[in-house]
XYZ file of C-alpha atoms in Angstrom:
221
model
C -67.468 16.294 -34.980
C -64.015 16.105 -36.564
C -65.255 13.410 -38.930
C -68.178 15.585 -40.049
C -65.862 18.549 -40.546
C -63.417 16.474 -42.596
C -66.216 15.100 -44.753
C -67.544 18.621 -45.305
C -64.132 19.887 -46.433
C -63.606 16.861 -48.681
C -67.050 17.316 -50.237
C -66.332 20.985 -50.935
C -63.039 20.086 -52.627
C -64.644 17.381 -54.747
C -67.441 19.749 -55.747
C -64.937 22.422 -56.765
C -62.737 20.129 -58.888
C -64.983 19.984 -61.983
C -65.305 23.778 -61.902
C -61.519 24.183 -61.702
C -61.020 21.714 -64.552
C -63.584 23.493 -66.705
C -61.976 26.859 -66.002
C -58.530 25.548 -66.900
C -59.867 23.935 -70.062
C -61.417 27.202 -71.203
C -58.379 29.392 -70.601
C -56.285 30.107 -73.657
C -52.506 30.032 -73.850
C -52.111 33.632 -74.997
C -52.510 36.564 -72.591
C -52.171 34.191 -69.647
C -50.202 33.912 -66.424
C -48.808 30.459 -65.656
C -47.316 29.204 -62.407
C -45.377 25.966 -62.537
C -43.213 23.418 -60.762
C -40.531 21.325 -62.390
C -37.825 18.741 -61.952
C -35.045 17.430 -64.109
C -31.297 17.345 -64.385
C -28.338 19.715 -64.508
C -25.190 18.909 -66.478
C -21.814 20.386 -65.563
C -18.155 19.453 -65.907
C -15.971 18.044 -63.125
C -12.262 18.724 -62.597
C -11.413 16.164 -65.316
C -13.628 18.145 -67.727
C -16.100 15.281 -67.898
C -19.764 16.214 -67.912
C -21.855 14.808 -65.035
C -25.625 14.775 -64.427
C -27.192 15.989 -61.186
C -30.843 16.415 -60.049
C -32.584 19.766 -60.250
C -35.924 21.135 -58.977
C -37.607 24.505 -59.111
C -40.601 26.797 -59.582
C -41.366 29.190 -62.396
C -43.674 31.804 -63.882
C -44.523 32.454 -67.514
C -46.504 35.450 -68.775
C -47.721 35.041 -72.348
C -48.949 37.308 -75.104
C -49.910 36.194 -78.619
C -46.414 35.559 -79.979
C -44.074 36.450 -77.095
C -43.812 36.374 -73.341
C -41.703 36.681 -70.213
C -40.187 33.710 -68.364
C -38.842 33.718 -64.775
C -37.584 30.660 -62.927
C -35.959 29.812 -59.613
C -34.294 26.419 -59.190
C -31.594 24.510 -57.381
C -29.218 21.828 -58.614
C -28.098 19.258 -56.045
C -24.498 18.029 -56.263
C -21.231 17.586 -54.422
C -18.174 18.358 -56.505
C -14.732 19.935 -56.572
C -13.198 22.783 -58.528
C -9.552 23.593 -59.213
C -9.785 27.257 -60.014
C -6.817 29.207 -58.694
C -3.156 29.092 -57.718
C -2.259 30.546 -54.342
C 0.680 32.985 -54.613
C 1.392 32.437 -50.905
C 2.036 28.696 -51.418
C 5.018 26.926 -52.972
C 4.745 26.554 -56.758
C 4.506 22.749 -56.565
C 1.448 22.844 -54.279
C -0.251 26.138 -55.117
C -3.220 24.714 -57.023
C -6.128 24.754 -54.596
C -9.149 22.482 -54.625
C -12.523 23.860 -53.589
C -15.336 21.651 -52.278
C -18.628 22.672 -53.897
C -22.181 21.796 -52.909
C -25.393 22.692 -54.759
C -26.161 25.675 -56.929
C -29.110 28.091 -56.927
C -30.079 29.943 -60.069
C -32.566 32.526 -61.291
C -33.432 32.510 -64.993
C -34.926 35.472 -66.846
C -35.806 35.230 -70.541
C -37.882 36.740 -73.297
C -39.747 33.911 -75.008
C -41.184 33.631 -78.539
C -44.149 31.426 -79.491
C -43.990 30.695 -83.232
C -47.166 29.902 -85.140
C -50.753 29.570 -83.949
C -51.642 26.406 -82.029
C -54.604 25.111 -80.055
C -53.153 22.743 -77.448
C -49.402 22.319 -78.057
C -47.225 25.422 -77.998
C -43.515 25.300 -78.906
C -41.334 28.136 -77.669
C -37.768 29.416 -77.641
C -36.121 32.204 -75.720
C -32.977 33.969 -74.604
C -32.018 35.876 -71.486
C -29.611 35.529 -68.589
C -29.012 33.398 -65.518
C -27.891 34.531 -62.075
C -26.156 31.489 -60.554
C -24.752 31.086 -57.052
C -22.927 28.093 -55.603
C -24.600 27.426 -52.269
C -21.458 26.205 -50.491
C -17.820 26.592 -51.571
C -15.042 25.623 -49.150
C -11.354 25.841 -50.148
C -9.241 22.906 -49.014
C -6.131 23.277 -46.870
C -3.563 22.985 -45.594
C -3.119 26.676 -44.926
C 0.219 27.833 -43.627
C -0.837 31.269 -42.446
C -3.710 33.735 -42.217
C -2.797 35.307 -45.579
C -3.434 32.022 -47.356
C -6.832 31.619 -45.693
C -7.792 35.223 -46.514
C -6.726 34.826 -50.143
C -8.686 31.574 -50.547
C -11.830 33.075 -49.031
C -11.558 36.137 -51.281
C -11.275 33.954 -54.397
C -14.323 31.924 -53.392
C -16.316 35.086 -52.650
C -15.456 36.599 -56.045
C -16.142 33.457 -58.081
C -19.153 31.760 -56.510
C -21.693 34.025 -58.264
C -22.097 34.387 -62.016
C -24.355 36.288 -64.403
C -24.312 34.510 -67.741
C -26.251 34.348 -71.031
C -28.998 31.714 -71.154
C -30.881 30.106 -74.039
C -33.953 27.889 -73.881
C -36.322 25.849 -76.044
C -39.305 23.703 -75.195
C -42.957 22.905 -75.667
C -46.128 23.039 -73.586
C -49.293 20.946 -73.987
C -52.650 21.844 -72.444
C -54.581 19.147 -70.603
C -57.930 19.367 -68.830
C -56.546 20.182 -65.380
C -53.224 21.838 -66.165
C -50.507 22.097 -68.806
C -47.403 19.911 -69.032
C -44.094 21.000 -70.511
C -40.591 19.850 -71.368
C -37.716 22.209 -72.018
C -33.981 22.599 -72.097
C -31.852 25.553 -71.039
C -28.188 26.260 -71.677
C -26.074 28.613 -69.567
C -22.739 29.884 -70.891
C -20.479 30.120 -67.826
C -17.723 32.704 -67.726
C -14.136 31.560 -67.191
C -13.981 33.229 -63.760
C -16.998 31.285 -62.433
C -16.110 28.688 -59.835
C -17.969 25.956 -61.761
C -16.200 26.633 -65.050
C -13.680 23.710 -64.960
C -12.668 24.287 -68.573
C -16.155 23.713 -70.012
C -18.342 26.807 -70.473
C -21.690 25.127 -71.214
C -24.013 24.022 -68.413
C -27.226 22.327 -69.561
C -30.529 21.842 -67.718
C -33.259 19.508 -68.970
C -36.612 19.913 -67.244
C -40.209 18.706 -67.216
C -43.138 19.847 -65.125
C -46.636 21.225 -64.919
C -47.989 24.753 -65.275
C -51.312 26.035 -64.056
C -53.082 28.926 -65.776
C -54.104 31.248 -62.933
C -55.853 33.725 -65.223
C -55.340 36.588 -67.644
C -52.087 38.535 -67.763
C -53.847 41.696 -68.967
C -56.620 43.855 -67.563
C -59.957 43.318 -69.272
C -62.453 46.125 -68.766
């Protein structure tokens, strides 16, 4: 019975695949709603101000019109790093510089995107917006001589682990039979009070993935 049920489900899926491919093939880029998944890398500076590469993964949505659209993305960069971002006034001057252990970063990207020209299958785009970034884990290193030092360190981490920063992006998307593929790059300009700053304001993400056209982004009567 289970075998028959499994074969029935598999047959239904196989029968539906050509229809899904045909529907995707017939859907145009403009006035569309795309859902996508992506992977890539995230570049940020360490305490020696040397840029390092770390893996990144995420999901995204793009709503298109003829020459412009809206882009929203949620992603996470995976890393283990340190930051030297503050001097503790409660510590001696020769040992006041505190290190903070950092792990991973989550970010939400919002951008208005422009689609120059008129194209059939390949669509270049560029955009600008902002990024909301949050370090997932930030732990100041000891030793701590008293409660005031611990409280100060925790307050600094709390104030500096989240950033809202300008973001710029550029990329291109190509339509295939089943879905669309894309490559893009984004650049976030970190503020000096962000815990990941480390003397270098630019953080770069390079990404590739697939987007699926789920249908029209406008009502058609």
